[in-house]
């Protein structure tokens, strides 16, 4: 009986999501024409993430610290768009499955790939560092995929907002960006990165600060850690 009830609940949620999906428009640029206003705002989050990554990459060739600060500025700007898209969707009452997927992909770039690229740019470049940063990004991927797979069944309030997050939300990576911003502003990066570089073995080096990224990624995928959603 409980199994049947659960299946009916899943079916009802699926039908509700399908009903909220945008009505498809055929013709030229039909995908763009199907976007809601909230979807456009979500894409701006993705734009900020890509610009942040490119700014970090530009620093590797220019060695101009302004490129690092530009990379860091774009991430909180992406957070602003991430904050606004949900508000606009609820205000206009036209959220969609497409918007949900766009939001996750944009978040992955702005709060997953971009912080990892910044960490690499400021000096965490050893092979072990790259493994740690890859782990961090993969945790972000898993965290967002889990949210998309379970959000339909998650407890919600009257406005449709989820009560809590399982694991830390991926935008919490901005706290790491804030710490790196402090390091850069005080000329503590590259060879003077706090913690310096330690030798794990004769051939393997590691920057201890990269372990904070490992911790952040681990908290994202936690099943027991529940964070109230504001």
mmCIF file of N, CA, C and O in Angstrom, residues 69-122:
data_model
loop_
_atom_site.group_PDB
_atom_site.id
_atom_site.type_symbol
_atom_site.label_atom_id
_atom_site.label_comp_id
_atom_site.label_asym_id
_atom_site.label_seq_id
_atom_site.Cartn_x
_atom_site.Cartn_y
_atom_site.Cartn_z
ATOM 1 N N UNK A 69 41.324 39.639 -9.550
ATOM 2 C CA UNK A 69 40.218 40.328 -8.899
ATOM 3 C C UNK A 69 38.974 40.319 -9.785
ATOM 4 O O UNK A 69 37.852 40.198 -9.283
ATOM 5 N N UNK A 70 39.168 40.428 -11.099
ATOM 6 C CA UNK A 70 38.023 40.342 -12.010
ATOM 7 C C UNK A 70 37.352 38.983 -11.889
ATOM 8 O O UNK A 70 36.126 38.882 -11.841
ATOM 9 N N UNK A 71 38.171 37.922 -11.830
ATOM 10 C CA UNK A 71 37.631 36.570 -11.674
ATOM 11 C C UNK A 71 36.817 36.453 -10.399
ATOM 12 O O UNK A 71 35.750 35.832 -10.365
ATOM 13 N N UNK A 72 37.302 37.082 -9.330
ATOM 14 C CA UNK A 72 36.604 37.004 -8.045
ATOM 15 C C UNK A 72 35.344 37.855 -8.029
ATOM 16 O O UNK A 72 34.345 37.478 -7.430
ATOM 17 N N UNK A 73 35.357 38.983 -8.687
ATOM 18 C CA UNK A 73 34.178 39.854 -8.715
ATOM 19 C C UNK A 73 33.007 39.182 -9.421
ATOM 20 O O UNK A 73 31.846 39.372 -9.040
ATOM 21 N N UNK A 74 33.306 38.416 -10.465
ATOM 22 C CA UNK A 74 32.229 37.809 -11.252
ATOM 23 C C UNK A 74 31.448 36.756 -10.463
ATOM 24 O O UNK A 74 30.261 36.528 -10.725
ATOM 25 N N UNK A 75 32.099 36.110 -9.487
ATOM 26 C CA UNK A 75 31.401 35.037 -8.760
ATOM 27 C C UNK A 75 30.284 35.548 -7.846
ATOM 28 O O UNK A 75 29.166 35.035 -7.905
ATOM 29 N N UNK A 76 30.502 36.570 -7.009
ATOM 30 C CA UNK A 76 29.373 37.103 -6.246
ATOM 31 C C UNK A 76 28.319 37.757 -7.128
ATOM 32 O O UNK A 76 27.130 37.769 -6.785
ATOM 33 N N UNK A 77 28.736 38.294 -8.286
ATOM 34 C CA UNK A 77 27.742 38.824 -9.223
ATOM 35 C C UNK A 77 26.856 37.693 -9.732
ATOM 36 O O UNK A 77 25.635 37.847 -9.872
ATOM 37 N N UNK A 78 27.458 36.538 -9.996
ATOM 38 C CA UNK A 78 26.668 35.367 -10.371
ATOM 39 C C UNK A 78 25.721 34.961 -9.264
ATOM 40 O O UNK A 78 24.581 34.544 -9.520
ATOM 41 N N UNK A 79 26.170 35.089 -8.007
ATOM 42 C CA UNK A 79 25.323 34.787 -6.860
ATOM 43 C C UNK A 79 24.103 35.700 -6.831
ATOM 44 O O UNK A 79 22.993 35.281 -6.483
ATOM 45 N N UNK A 80 24.289 36.966 -7.205
ATOM 46 C CA UNK A 80 23.169 37.899 -7.264
ATOM 47 C C UNK A 80 22.123 37.410 -8.260
ATOM 48 O O UNK A 80 20.918 37.392 -7.969
ATOM 49 N N UNK A 81 22.556 37.002 -9.448
ATOM 50 C CA UNK A 81 21.615 36.503 -10.450
ATOM 51 C C UNK A 81 20.976 35.190 -9.997
ATOM 52 O O UNK A 81 19.796 34.942 -10.263
ATOM 53 N N UNK A 82 21.760 34.355 -9.296
ATOM 54 C CA UNK A 82 21.218 33.100 -8.775
ATOM 55 C C UNK A 82 20.133 33.372 -7.738
ATOM 56 O O UNK A 82 19.132 32.640 -7.658
ATOM 57 N N UNK A 83 20.323 34.412 -6.948
ATOM 58 C CA UNK A 83 19.330 34.811 -5.947
ATOM 59 C C UNK A 83 18.067 35.357 -6.616
ATOM 60 O O UNK A 83 16.944 35.061 -6.204
ATOM 61 N N UNK A 84 18.265 36.113 -7.690
ATOM 62 C CA UNK A 84 17.134 36.802 -8.313
ATOM 63 C C UNK A 84 16.274 35.890 -9.185
ATOM 64 O O UNK A 84 15.057 36.102 -9.277
ATOM 65 N N UNK A 85 16.865 34.880 -9.807
ATOM 66 C CA UNK A 85 16.070 34.090 -10.749
ATOM 67 C C UNK A 85 14.923 33.359 -10.057
ATOM 68 O O UNK A 85 13.801 33.293 -10.585
ATOM 69 N N UNK A 86 15.169 32.839 -8.852
ATOM 70 C CA UNK A 86 14.108 32.157 -8.116
ATOM 71 C C UNK A 86 13.010 33.114 -7.691
ATOM 72 O O UNK A 86 11.824 32.778 -7.739
ATOM 73 N N UNK A 87 13.415 34.323 -7.273
ATOM 74 C CA UNK A 87 12.418 35.322 -6.868
ATOM 75 C C UNK A 87 11.550 35.732 -8.038
ATOM 76 O O UNK A 87 10.337 35.864 -7.923
ATOM 77 N N UNK A 88 12.183 35.926 -9.188
ATOM 78 C CA UNK A 88 11.424 36.320 -10.379
ATOM 79 C C UNK A 88 10.492 35.200 -10.826
ATOM 80 O O UNK A 88 9.341 35.443 -11.208
ATOM 81 N N UNK A 89 10.970 33.952 -10.759
ATOM 82 C CA UNK A 89 10.138 32.818 -11.159
ATOM 83 C C UNK A 89 8.891 32.712 -10.288
ATOM 84 O O UNK A 89 7.780 32.473 -10.779
ATOM 85 N N UNK A 90 9.067 32.892 -8.960
ATOM 86 C CA UNK A 90 7.901 32.831 -8.068
ATOM 87 C C UNK A 90 6.999 34.044 -8.239
ATOM 88 O O UNK A 90 5.780 33.928 -8.173
ATOM 89 N N UNK A 91 7.605 35.205 -8.496
ATOM 90 C CA UNK A 91 6.819 36.428 -8.701
ATOM 91 C C UNK A 91 5.933 36.304 -9.930
ATOM 92 O O UNK A 91 4.759 36.678 -9.913
ATOM 93 N N UNK A 92 6.483 35.746 -11.010
ATOM 94 C CA UNK A 92 5.726 35.611 -12.262
ATOM 95 C C UNK A 92 4.990 34.278 -12.342
ATOM 96 O O UNK A 92 4.249 34.039 -13.292
ATOM 97 N N UNK A 93 5.250 33.395 -11.356
ATOM 98 C CA UNK A 93 4.571 32.100 -11.280
ATOM 99 C C UNK A 93 4.717 31.303 -12.575
ATOM 100 O O UNK A 93 3.741 30.761 -13.105
ATOM 101 N N UNK A 94 5.909 31.238 -13.079
ATOM 102 C CA UNK A 94 6.123 30.510 -14.330
ATOM 103 C C UNK A 94 7.461 29.769 -14.349
ATOM 104 O O UNK A 94 8.191 29.806 -15.327
ATOM 105 N N UNK A 95 7.788 29.097 -13.240
ATOM 106 C CA UNK A 95 8.995 28.280 -13.210
ATOM 107 C C UNK A 95 8.806 27.041 -14.085
ATOM 108 O O UNK A 95 7.683 26.650 -14.403
ATOM 109 N N UNK A 96 9.918 26.440 -14.493
ATOM 110 C CA UNK A 96 9.846 25.298 -15.406
ATOM 111 C C UNK A 96 10.981 24.324 -15.126
ATOM 112 O O UNK A 96 11.959 24.644 -14.442
ATOM 113 N N UNK A 97 10.851 23.117 -15.677
ATOM 114 C CA UNK A 97 11.927 22.139 -15.578
ATOM 115 C C UNK A 97 13.172 22.633 -16.303
ATOM 116 O O UNK A 97 14.295 22.393 -15.865
ATOM 117 N N UNK A 98 12.958 23.331 -17.409
ATOM 118 C CA UNK A 98 14.085 23.893 -18.143
ATOM 119 C C UNK A 98 14.854 24.870 -17.265
ATOM 120 O O UNK A 98 16.091 24.841 -17.208
ATOM 121 N N UNK A 99 14.119 25.718 -16.538
ATOM 122 C CA UNK A 99 14.756 26.674 -15.649
ATOM 123 C C UNK A 99 15.534 25.994 -14.542
ATOM 124 O O UNK A 99 16.617 26.447 -14.143
ATOM 125 N N UNK A 100 15.008 24.891 -14.024
ATOM 126 C CA UNK A 100 15.686 24.144 -12.963
ATOM 127 C C UNK A 100 17.010 23.593 -13.453
ATOM 128 O O UNK A 100 18.024 23.663 -12.741
ATOM 129 N N UNK A 101 17.018 23.052 -14.666
ATOM 130 C CA UNK A 101 18.258 22.509 -15.213
ATOM 131 C C UNK A 101 19.252 23.625 -15.532
ATOM 132 O O UNK A 101 20.460 23.482 -15.292
ATOM 133 N N UNK A 102 18.757 24.734 -16.074
ATOM 134 C CA UNK A 102 19.627 25.869 -16.350
ATOM 135 C C UNK A 102 20.291 26.365 -15.073
ATOM 136 O O UNK A 102 21.480 26.689 -15.056
ATOM 137 N N UNK A 103 19.512 26.422 -13.999
ATOM 138 C CA UNK A 103 20.024 26.908 -12.726
ATOM 139 C C UNK A 103 21.173 26.036 -12.225
ATOM 140 O O UNK A 103 22.203 26.543 -11.769
ATOM 141 N N UNK A 104 21.013 24.733 -12.317
ATOM 142 C CA UNK A 104 22.056 23.824 -11.840
ATOM 143 C C UNK A 104 23.323 23.933 -12.681
ATOM 144 O O UNK A 104 24.441 23.943 -12.148
ATOM 145 N N UNK A 105 23.154 24.029 -13.990
ATOM 146 C CA UNK A 105 24.326 24.124 -14.860
ATOM 147 C C UNK A 105 25.069 25.434 -14.638
ATOM 148 O O UNK A 105 26.306 25.468 -14.600
ATOM 149 N N UNK A 106 24.318 26.531 -14.477
ATOM 150 C CA UNK A 106 24.949 27.826 -14.223
ATOM 151 C C UNK A 106 25.661 27.820 -12.871
ATOM 152 O O UNK A 106 26.780 28.340 -12.746
ATOM 153 N N UNK A 107 25.015 27.225 -11.858
ATOM 154 C CA UNK A 107 25.645 27.139 -10.531
ATOM 155 C C UNK A 107 26.938 26.340 -10.581
ATOM 156 O O UNK A 107 27.919 26.675 -9.897
ATOM 157 N N UNK A 108 26.952 25.272 -11.355
ATOM 158 C CA UNK A 108 28.154 24.450 -11.457
ATOM 159 C C UNK A 108 29.329 25.263 -11.989
ATOM 160 O O UNK A 108 30.454 25.141 -11.495
ATOM 161 N N UNK A 109 29.055 26.115 -12.978
ATOM 162 C CA UNK A 109 30.136 26.927 -13.550
ATOM 163 C C UNK A 109 30.580 28.003 -12.563
ATOM 164 O O UNK A 109 31.764 28.149 -12.267
ATOM 165 N N UNK A 110 29.602 28.759 -12.024
ATOM 166 C CA UNK A 110 29.927 29.920 -11.195
ATOM 167 C C UNK A 110 30.484 29.557 -9.827
ATOM 168 O O UNK A 110 31.330 30.275 -9.284
ATOM 169 N N UNK A 111 30.005 28.446 -9.244
ATOM 170 C CA UNK A 111 30.372 28.115 -7.865
ATOM 171 C C UNK A 111 31.140 26.806 -7.738
ATOM 172 O O UNK A 111 31.475 26.388 -6.632
ATOM 173 N N UNK A 112 31.389 26.158 -8.876
ATOM 174 C CA UNK A 112 32.164 24.927 -8.878
ATOM 175 C C UNK A 112 33.436 25.082 -9.702
ATOM 176 O O UNK A 112 34.552 25.085 -9.172
ATOM 177 N N UNK A 113 33.274 25.255 -11.001
ATOM 178 C CA UNK A 113 34.431 25.353 -11.894
ATOM 179 C C UNK A 113 35.211 26.649 -11.649
ATOM 180 O O UNK A 113 36.452 26.644 -11.597
ATOM 181 N N UNK A 114 34.491 27.780 -11.503
ATOM 182 C CA UNK A 114 35.179 29.070 -11.350
ATOM 183 C C UNK A 114 36.047 29.135 -10.087
ATOM 184 O O UNK A 114 37.206 29.565 -10.162
ATOM 185 N N UNK A 115 35.555 28.705 -8.898
ATOM 186 C CA UNK A 115 36.443 28.706 -7.727
ATOM 187 C C UNK A 115 37.648 27.780 -7.894
ATOM 188 O O UNK A 115 38.752 28.099 -7.424
ATOM 189 N N UNK A 116 37.443 26.637 -8.551
ATOM 190 C CA UNK A 116 38.558 25.715 -8.776
ATOM 191 C C UNK A 116 39.588 26.342 -9.715
ATOM 192 O O UNK A 116 40.804 26.217 -9.493
ATOM 193 N N UNK A 117 39.119 27.032 -10.756
ATOM 194 C CA UNK A 117 40.035 27.704 -11.680
ATOM 195 C C UNK A 117 40.801 28.814 -10.966
ATOM 196 O O UNK A 117 41.998 29.018 -11.209
ATOM 197 N N UNK A 118 40.115 29.532 -10.078
ATOM 198 C CA UNK A 118 40.776 30.589 -9.311
ATOM 199 C C UNK A 118 41.853 30.003 -8.402
ATOM 200 O O UNK A 118 42.965 30.549 -8.307
ATOM 201 N N UNK A 119 41.530 28.896 -7.733
ATOM 202 C CA UNK A 119 42.500 28.252 -6.848
ATOM 203 C C UNK A 119 43.745 27.836 -7.627
ATOM 204 O O UNK A 119 44.880 28.009 -7.156
ATOM 205 N N UNK A 120 43.538 27.304 -8.812
ATOM 206 C CA UNK A 120 44.668 26.917 -9.664
ATOM 207 C C UNK A 120 45.492 28.145 -10.038
ATOM 208 O O UNK A 120 46.731 28.124 -9.980
ATOM 209 N N UNK A 121 44.805 29.235 -10.383
ATOM 210 C CA UNK A 121 45.507 30.437 -10.824
ATOM 211 C C UNK A 121 46.366 31.044 -9.728
ATOM 212 O O UNK A 121 47.449 31.567 -9.998
ATOM 213 N N UNK A 122 45.894 30.979 -8.469
ATOM 214 C CA UNK A 122 46.651 31.622 -7.385
ATOM 215 C C UNK A 122 47.778 30.745 -6.837
ATOM 216 O O UNK A 122 48.477 31.155 -5.921
#
